[in-house]
């Protein structure tokens, strides 16, 4: 799991200066269902221990050269999505691979970097929106009109986004991410690499999807002291912050069961503060306020 010296030198050279002691490189791919499945744990980690770390998303491009339209591969992808949804509780509808298979994620990856040119938070919101329309609505995120609609829905500057989508800046940013992926020898998505403030120390790479406790343990080991979790916000404050979340995400963040979450959400539904969005596996909730 430890990174070698060459990889450490490369990553430390591009790390951003931050007041937080830990920096996490999160390697993702917009078509990866395991990245989507990781969302509940990431939200909980950010809510409880976000004061200790920052996250840099790295678009891996690992799927960019795969011919995703081959029938046997499409059927395999559909099965992986359905299996991931059943195991993780984060719904993703694999029938898109049978009905309208995606040819290549390249343009979607460029779009994420184009969104990031409007700020790190803008890029994170945009990535989440892409995941929602892909995994829940079966929209083709290689379609430029879909990419622009997603940008509009998260309040990006559409003219700037449309220009950046074709720009050398977004392309170079994606190429940089691919270079980081290669230097870190990342072959499995998602992967997280943890670095502390000591630039001489080795980073810790965790490949694949793991339980929440694994990430907390790594944070604690790298900081070298007990962690103090922040107080969680009220349920309504959480919904206000994230706008659109799964029952599964709420259950993980608040360390409770999905039936209990459903009961609490029904109260907010009666108060017309949320709307219920049934999906293939489970339920999502959209916050609409008073």
Short mmCIF file of C-alpha atoms in Angstrom, two decimals:
data_model
loop_
_atom_site.label_atom_id
_atom_site.label_comp_id
_atom_site.label_asym_id
_atom_site.label_seq_id
_atom_site.Cartn_x
_atom_site.Cartn_y
_atom_site.Cartn_z
CA UNK A 1 0.00 0.00 0.00
CA UNK A 2 2.96 2.36 0.43
CA UNK A 3 4.01 4.62 -2.44
CA UNK A 4 7.57 4.44 -3.72
CA UNK A 5 10.01 7.36 -3.67
CA UNK A 6 9.46 8.34 -7.31
CA UNK A 7 5.71 8.48 -6.84
CA UNK A 8 6.11 10.46 -3.62
CA UNK A 9 8.40 13.00 -5.26
CA UNK A 10 5.98 13.54 -8.11
CA UNK A 11 2.91 13.95 -5.92
CA UNK A 12 4.61 16.13 -3.34
CA UNK A 13 5.75 18.41 -6.15
CA UNK A 14 2.17 19.13 -7.18
CA UNK A 15 0.49 19.17 -3.78
CA UNK A 16 -1.41 22.31 -2.84
CA UNK A 17 -0.47 24.24 0.26
CA UNK A 18 -3.15 23.73 2.91
CA UNK A 19 -3.69 24.41 6.58
CA UNK A 20 -5.08 20.92 7.07
CA UNK A 21 -2.61 18.17 8.01
CA UNK A 22 -3.78 15.53 5.52
CA UNK A 23 -4.30 15.67 1.79
CA UNK A 24 -6.19 12.87 0.05
CA UNK A 25 -5.92 12.15 -3.65
CA UNK A 26 -9.13 10.47 -4.77
CA UNK A 27 -8.80 8.64 -8.10
CA UNK A 28 -12.15 8.38 -9.86
CA UNK A 29 -13.77 7.64 -13.20
CA UNK A 30 -17.19 9.08 -14.09
CA UNK A 31 -18.45 5.67 -15.23
CA UNK A 32 -17.24 3.75 -12.18
CA UNK A 33 -20.08 2.38 -9.99
CA UNK A 34 -17.66 1.73 -7.14
CA UNK A 35 -16.88 5.47 -7.05
CA UNK A 36 -20.61 6.10 -6.75
CA UNK A 37 -20.86 3.47 -4.01
CA UNK A 38 -18.14 5.29 -2.07
CA UNK A 39 -20.25 8.47 -1.76
CA UNK A 40 -21.88 7.63 1.63
CA UNK A 41 -18.55 6.93 3.31
CA UNK A 42 -16.96 10.03 1.79
CA UNK A 43 -19.80 12.22 3.02
CA UNK A 44 -19.51 10.81 6.53
CA UNK A 45 -15.74 11.26 6.50
CA UNK A 46 -16.10 14.87 5.41
CA UNK A 47 -18.83 15.63 7.94
CA UNK A 48 -16.97 14.10 10.90
CA UNK A 49 -13.30 14.64 10.07
CA UNK A 50 -13.24 17.23 7.29
CA UNK A 51 -11.28 19.54 9.58
CA UNK A 52 -8.28 17.23 9.17
CA UNK A 53 -8.03 16.85 5.40
CA UNK A 54 -8.63 18.17 1.92
CA UNK A 55 -9.53 16.05 -1.10
CA UNK A 56 -8.14 16.41 -4.60
CA UNK A 57 -10.13 14.52 -7.24
CA UNK A 58 -8.02 12.89 -9.93
CA UNK A 59 -9.83 11.68 -13.05
CA UNK A 60 -8.02 8.47 -13.83
CA UNK A 61 -8.98 7.93 -17.46
CA UNK A 62 -8.57 4.18 -16.90
CA UNK A 63 -11.61 3.42 -19.06
CA UNK A 64 -10.81 5.91 -21.82
CA UNK A 65 -9.25 3.42 -24.22
CA UNK A 66 -11.68 0.56 -23.69
CA UNK A 67 -14.14 -0.24 -26.46
CA UNK A 68 -17.25 -0.06 -24.31
CA UNK A 69 -19.67 -0.75 -27.16
CA UNK A 70 -18.78 -4.42 -27.59
CA UNK A 71 -21.82 -6.50 -26.71
CA UNK A 72 -20.03 -8.86 -24.35
CA UNK A 73 -18.47 -5.95 -22.51
CA UNK A 74 -21.79 -4.10 -22.30
CA UNK A 75 -23.43 -7.13 -20.70
CA UNK A 76 -20.55 -7.44 -18.25
CA UNK A 77 -20.79 -3.75 -17.31
CA UNK A 78 -24.55 -4.06 -16.78
CA UNK A 79 -24.00 -6.95 -14.37
CA UNK A 80 -21.29 -5.06 -12.45
CA UNK A 81 -23.58 -2.05 -12.02
CA UNK A 82 -26.48 -4.14 -10.77
CA UNK A 83 -24.25 -6.09 -8.38
CA UNK A 84 -22.72 -2.89 -7.02
CA UNK A 85 -26.16 -1.36 -6.49
CA UNK A 86 -27.39 -4.40 -4.57
CA UNK A 87 -24.29 -4.59 -2.40
CA UNK A 88 -23.77 -0.88 -1.67
CA UNK A 89 -27.31 0.46 -1.50
CA UNK A 90 -26.41 3.22 -3.98
CA UNK A 91 -28.73 2.68 -6.92
CA UNK A 92 -27.31 2.40 -10.42
CA UNK A 93 -29.30 1.09 -13.36
CA UNK A 94 -27.17 -1.23 -15.47
CA UNK A 95 -29.73 -1.53 -18.26
CA UNK A 96 -28.18 1.55 -19.88
CA UNK A 97 -25.41 -0.76 -21.12
CA UNK A 98 -27.96 -2.90 -22.93
CA UNK A 99 -30.24 -0.15 -24.19
CA UNK A 100 -27.77 2.64 -24.97
CA UNK A 101 -24.17 1.63 -24.22
CA UNK A 102 -21.68 4.45 -23.71
CA UNK A 103 -18.88 4.50 -26.25
CA UNK A 104 -16.18 6.34 -24.28
CA UNK A 105 -16.01 8.36 -21.06
CA UNK A 106 -13.35 10.71 -22.46
CA UNK A 107 -15.58 13.73 -23.09
CA UNK A 108 -17.19 13.35 -19.65
CA UNK A 109 -13.74 13.33 -18.08
CA UNK A 110 -12.80 16.50 -19.95
CA UNK A 111 -16.08 18.07 -18.80
CA UNK A 112 -15.16 17.44 -15.14
CA UNK A 113 -11.87 19.27 -15.64
CA UNK A 114 -13.68 22.08 -17.48
CA UNK A 115 -16.00 22.46 -14.49
CA UNK A 116 -13.02 22.52 -12.12
CA UNK A 117 -11.70 25.57 -13.97
CA UNK A 118 -14.55 27.42 -12.24
CA UNK A 119 -13.32 26.23 -8.84
CA UNK A 120 -12.71 23.04 -6.89
CA UNK A 121 -16.20 23.04 -5.37
CA UNK A 122 -17.75 23.60 -8.77
CA UNK A 123 -15.91 20.54 -10.06
CA UNK A 124 -17.10 18.41 -7.15
CA UNK A 125 -20.73 19.49 -7.62
CA UNK A 126 -20.49 18.82 -11.33
CA UNK A 127 -19.04 15.34 -10.84
CA UNK A 128 -21.86 14.49 -8.45
CA UNK A 129 -24.45 15.71 -10.95
CA UNK A 130 -22.92 13.60 -13.71
CA UNK A 131 -23.10 10.56 -11.45
CA UNK A 132 -26.75 11.26 -10.63
CA UNK A 133 -27.91 11.57 -14.23
CA UNK A 134 -25.85 8.57 -15.32
CA UNK A 135 -26.54 6.08 -12.55
CA UNK A 136 -30.10 7.08 -11.70
CA UNK A 137 -31.54 8.48 -14.93
CA UNK A 138 -29.54 6.50 -17.49
CA UNK A 139 -28.56 9.63 -19.39
CA UNK A 140 -25.62 9.47 -21.78
CA UNK A 141 -22.95 11.66 -20.19
CA UNK A 142 -20.91 11.58 -23.41
CA UNK A 143 -23.62 13.71 -25.03
CA UNK A 144 -22.55 17.36 -25.07
CA UNK A 145 -26.10 18.60 -24.50
CA UNK A 146 -26.35 16.44 -21.36
CA UNK A 147 -22.98 17.76 -20.15
CA UNK A 148 -24.13 21.34 -20.62
CA UNK A 149 -27.45 20.70 -18.91
CA UNK A 150 -25.59 19.28 -15.92
CA UNK A 151 -23.41 22.39 -15.84
CA UNK A 152 -26.50 24.58 -15.87
CA UNK A 153 -28.14 22.62 -13.05
CA UNK A 154 -25.17 23.21 -10.70
CA UNK A 155 -25.04 26.91 -11.59
CA UNK A 156 -21.85 26.96 -13.60
CA UNK A 157 -21.22 29.78 -16.06
CA UNK A 158 -22.53 28.02 -19.18
CA UNK A 159 -20.67 30.16 -21.70
CA UNK A 160 -17.41 29.66 -19.85
CA UNK A 161 -18.05 25.93 -19.44
CA UNK A 162 -18.89 25.48 -23.14
CA UNK A 163 -15.69 27.30 -24.09
CA UNK A 164 -13.57 25.35 -21.61
CA UNK A 165 -15.03 22.03 -22.76
CA UNK A 166 -13.17 22.58 -26.04
CA UNK A 167 -10.15 24.26 -24.52
CA UNK A 168 -6.54 23.18 -24.28
CA UNK A 169 -6.65 23.98 -20.56
CA UNK A 170 -9.23 21.28 -19.77
CA UNK A 171 -7.45 18.75 -21.98
CA UNK A 172 -4.10 19.45 -20.32
CA UNK A 173 -5.69 19.19 -16.88
CA UNK A 174 -7.00 15.73 -17.77
CA UNK A 175 -3.62 14.72 -19.16
CA UNK A 176 -2.06 15.83 -15.87
CA UNK A 177 -4.51 13.64 -13.96
CA UNK A 178 -3.65 10.68 -16.17
CA UNK A 179 0.05 11.30 -15.54
CA UNK A 180 -0.55 11.30 -11.78
CA UNK A 181 -2.49 8.04 -12.15
CA UNK A 182 0.42 6.47 -14.01
CA UNK A 183 3.07 7.78 -11.61
CA UNK A 184 1.10 6.47 -8.64
CA UNK A 185 0.66 3.10 -10.35
CA UNK A 186 -3.10 3.33 -9.76
CA UNK A 187 -4.81 0.47 -11.58
CA UNK A 188 -7.99 0.15 -9.55
CA UNK A 189 -10.78 2.70 -9.27
CA UNK A 190 -11.58 4.14 -6.83
CA UNK A 191 -8.28 4.54 -5.04
CA UNK A 192 -7.34 6.98 -2.29
CA UNK A 193 -3.83 8.15 -1.47
CA UNK A 194 -3.24 9.81 1.90
CA UNK A 195 -0.37 12.24 2.57
CA UNK A 196 0.51 14.07 5.76
CA UNK A 197 2.47 17.30 6.26
CA UNK A 198 5.85 15.53 6.30
CA UNK A 199 6.95 15.61 2.68
CA UNK A 200 9.59 12.97 3.45
CA UNK A 201 7.00 10.51 4.72
CA UNK A 202 5.45 7.90 2.49
CA UNK A 203 1.88 8.19 1.36
CA UNK A 204 -0.61 5.41 1.90
CA UNK A 205 -2.55 4.11 -1.09
CA UNK A 206 -5.83 2.29 -0.55
CA UNK A 207 -7.19 0.64 -3.68
CA UNK A 208 -10.84 -0.22 -4.19
CA UNK A 209 -13.92 0.25 -2.06
CA UNK A 210 -13.55 -0.19 1.71
CA UNK A 211 -15.62 0.35 4.84
CA UNK A 212 -15.72 3.73 6.55
CA UNK A 213 -13.66 2.55 9.53
CA UNK A 214 -10.69 1.78 7.29
CA UNK A 215 -10.40 5.41 6.17
CA UNK A 216 -10.79 6.74 9.71
CA UNK A 217 -8.04 4.40 10.94
CA UNK A 218 -5.68 5.60 8.22
CA UNK A 219 -6.37 9.24 9.07
CA UNK A 220 -5.66 8.58 12.72
CA UNK A 221 -2.45 6.67 11.99
CA UNK A 222 -1.14 9.43 9.73
CA UNK A 223 -1.96 12.21 12.18
CA UNK A 224 -0.53 10.19 15.05
CA UNK A 225 -3.15 11.21 17.56
CA UNK A 226 -6.77 10.55 18.45
CA UNK A 227 -9.27 12.22 16.14
CA UNK A 228 -12.09 14.38 17.45
CA UNK A 229 -15.15 13.99 15.24
CA UNK A 230 -17.15 17.14 14.58
CA UNK A 231 -20.77 17.29 15.69
CA UNK A 232 -23.10 16.29 12.89
CA UNK A 233 -25.59 18.88 11.64
CA UNK A 234 -29.31 18.36 11.99
CA UNK A 235 -30.89 16.21 9.31
CA UNK A 236 -32.50 19.23 7.68
CA UNK A 237 -29.19 21.14 7.67
CA UNK A 238 -27.54 18.13 6.04
CA UNK A 239 -30.23 18.01 3.36
CA UNK A 240 -29.94 21.73 2.79
CA UNK A 241 -26.18 21.38 2.26
CA UNK A 242 -26.27 18.47 -0.18
CA UNK A 243 -29.70 19.03 -1.81
CA UNK A 244 -30.14 15.52 -3.25
CA UNK A 245 -29.15 12.43 -1.28
CA UNK A 246 -29.94 8.75 -0.96
CA UNK A 247 -31.55 7.10 2.04
CA UNK A 248 -28.34 5.05 2.17
CA UNK A 249 -26.18 8.15 2.41
CA UNK A 250 -28.21 9.55 5.30
CA UNK A 251 -28.12 6.20 7.11
CA UNK A 252 -24.32 5.97 6.82
CA UNK A 253 -23.67 9.57 7.85
CA UNK A 254 -25.93 9.33 10.92
CA UNK A 255 -24.98 5.74 11.75
CA UNK A 256 -28.54 4.47 11.68
CA UNK A 257 -30.71 2.12 9.64
CA UNK A 258 -32.49 2.86 6.40
CA UNK A 259 -35.97 2.13 7.89
CA UNK A 260 -35.33 4.74 10.61
CA UNK A 261 -34.19 7.23 7.96
CA UNK A 262 -37.34 6.58 5.93
CA UNK A 263 -39.50 7.37 8.99
CA UNK A 264 -37.68 10.65 9.60
CA UNK A 265 -37.87 11.61 5.95
CA UNK A 266 -41.61 10.98 5.86
CA UNK A 267 -41.98 13.65 8.55
CA UNK A 268 -40.17 16.15 6.35
CA UNK A 269 -42.19 14.96 3.38
CA UNK A 270 -45.44 15.77 5.23
CA UNK A 271 -44.00 19.21 6.03
CA UNK A 272 -43.29 19.62 2.29
CA UNK A 273 -39.60 20.20 2.93
CA UNK A 274 -38.45 17.32 0.73
CA UNK A 275 -39.68 15.37 -2.23
CA UNK A 276 -39.29 11.64 -2.57
CA UNK A 277 -37.51 10.34 -5.67
CA UNK A 278 -37.89 6.56 -6.08
CA UNK A 279 -35.10 4.92 -8.09
CA UNK A 280 -34.41 1.37 -9.21
CA UNK A 281 -32.77 0.44 -5.91
CA UNK A 282 -33.98 2.44 -2.91
CA UNK A 283 -34.93 6.10 -2.61
CA UNK A 284 -33.38 9.52 -3.02
CA UNK A 285 -34.60 12.75 -1.43
CA UNK A 286 -34.53 16.27 -2.84
CA UNK A 287 -34.58 19.15 -0.38
CA UNK A 288 -37.06 21.86 -1.40
CA UNK A 289 -37.19 23.90 1.82
CA UNK A 290 -40.31 25.52 3.21
#
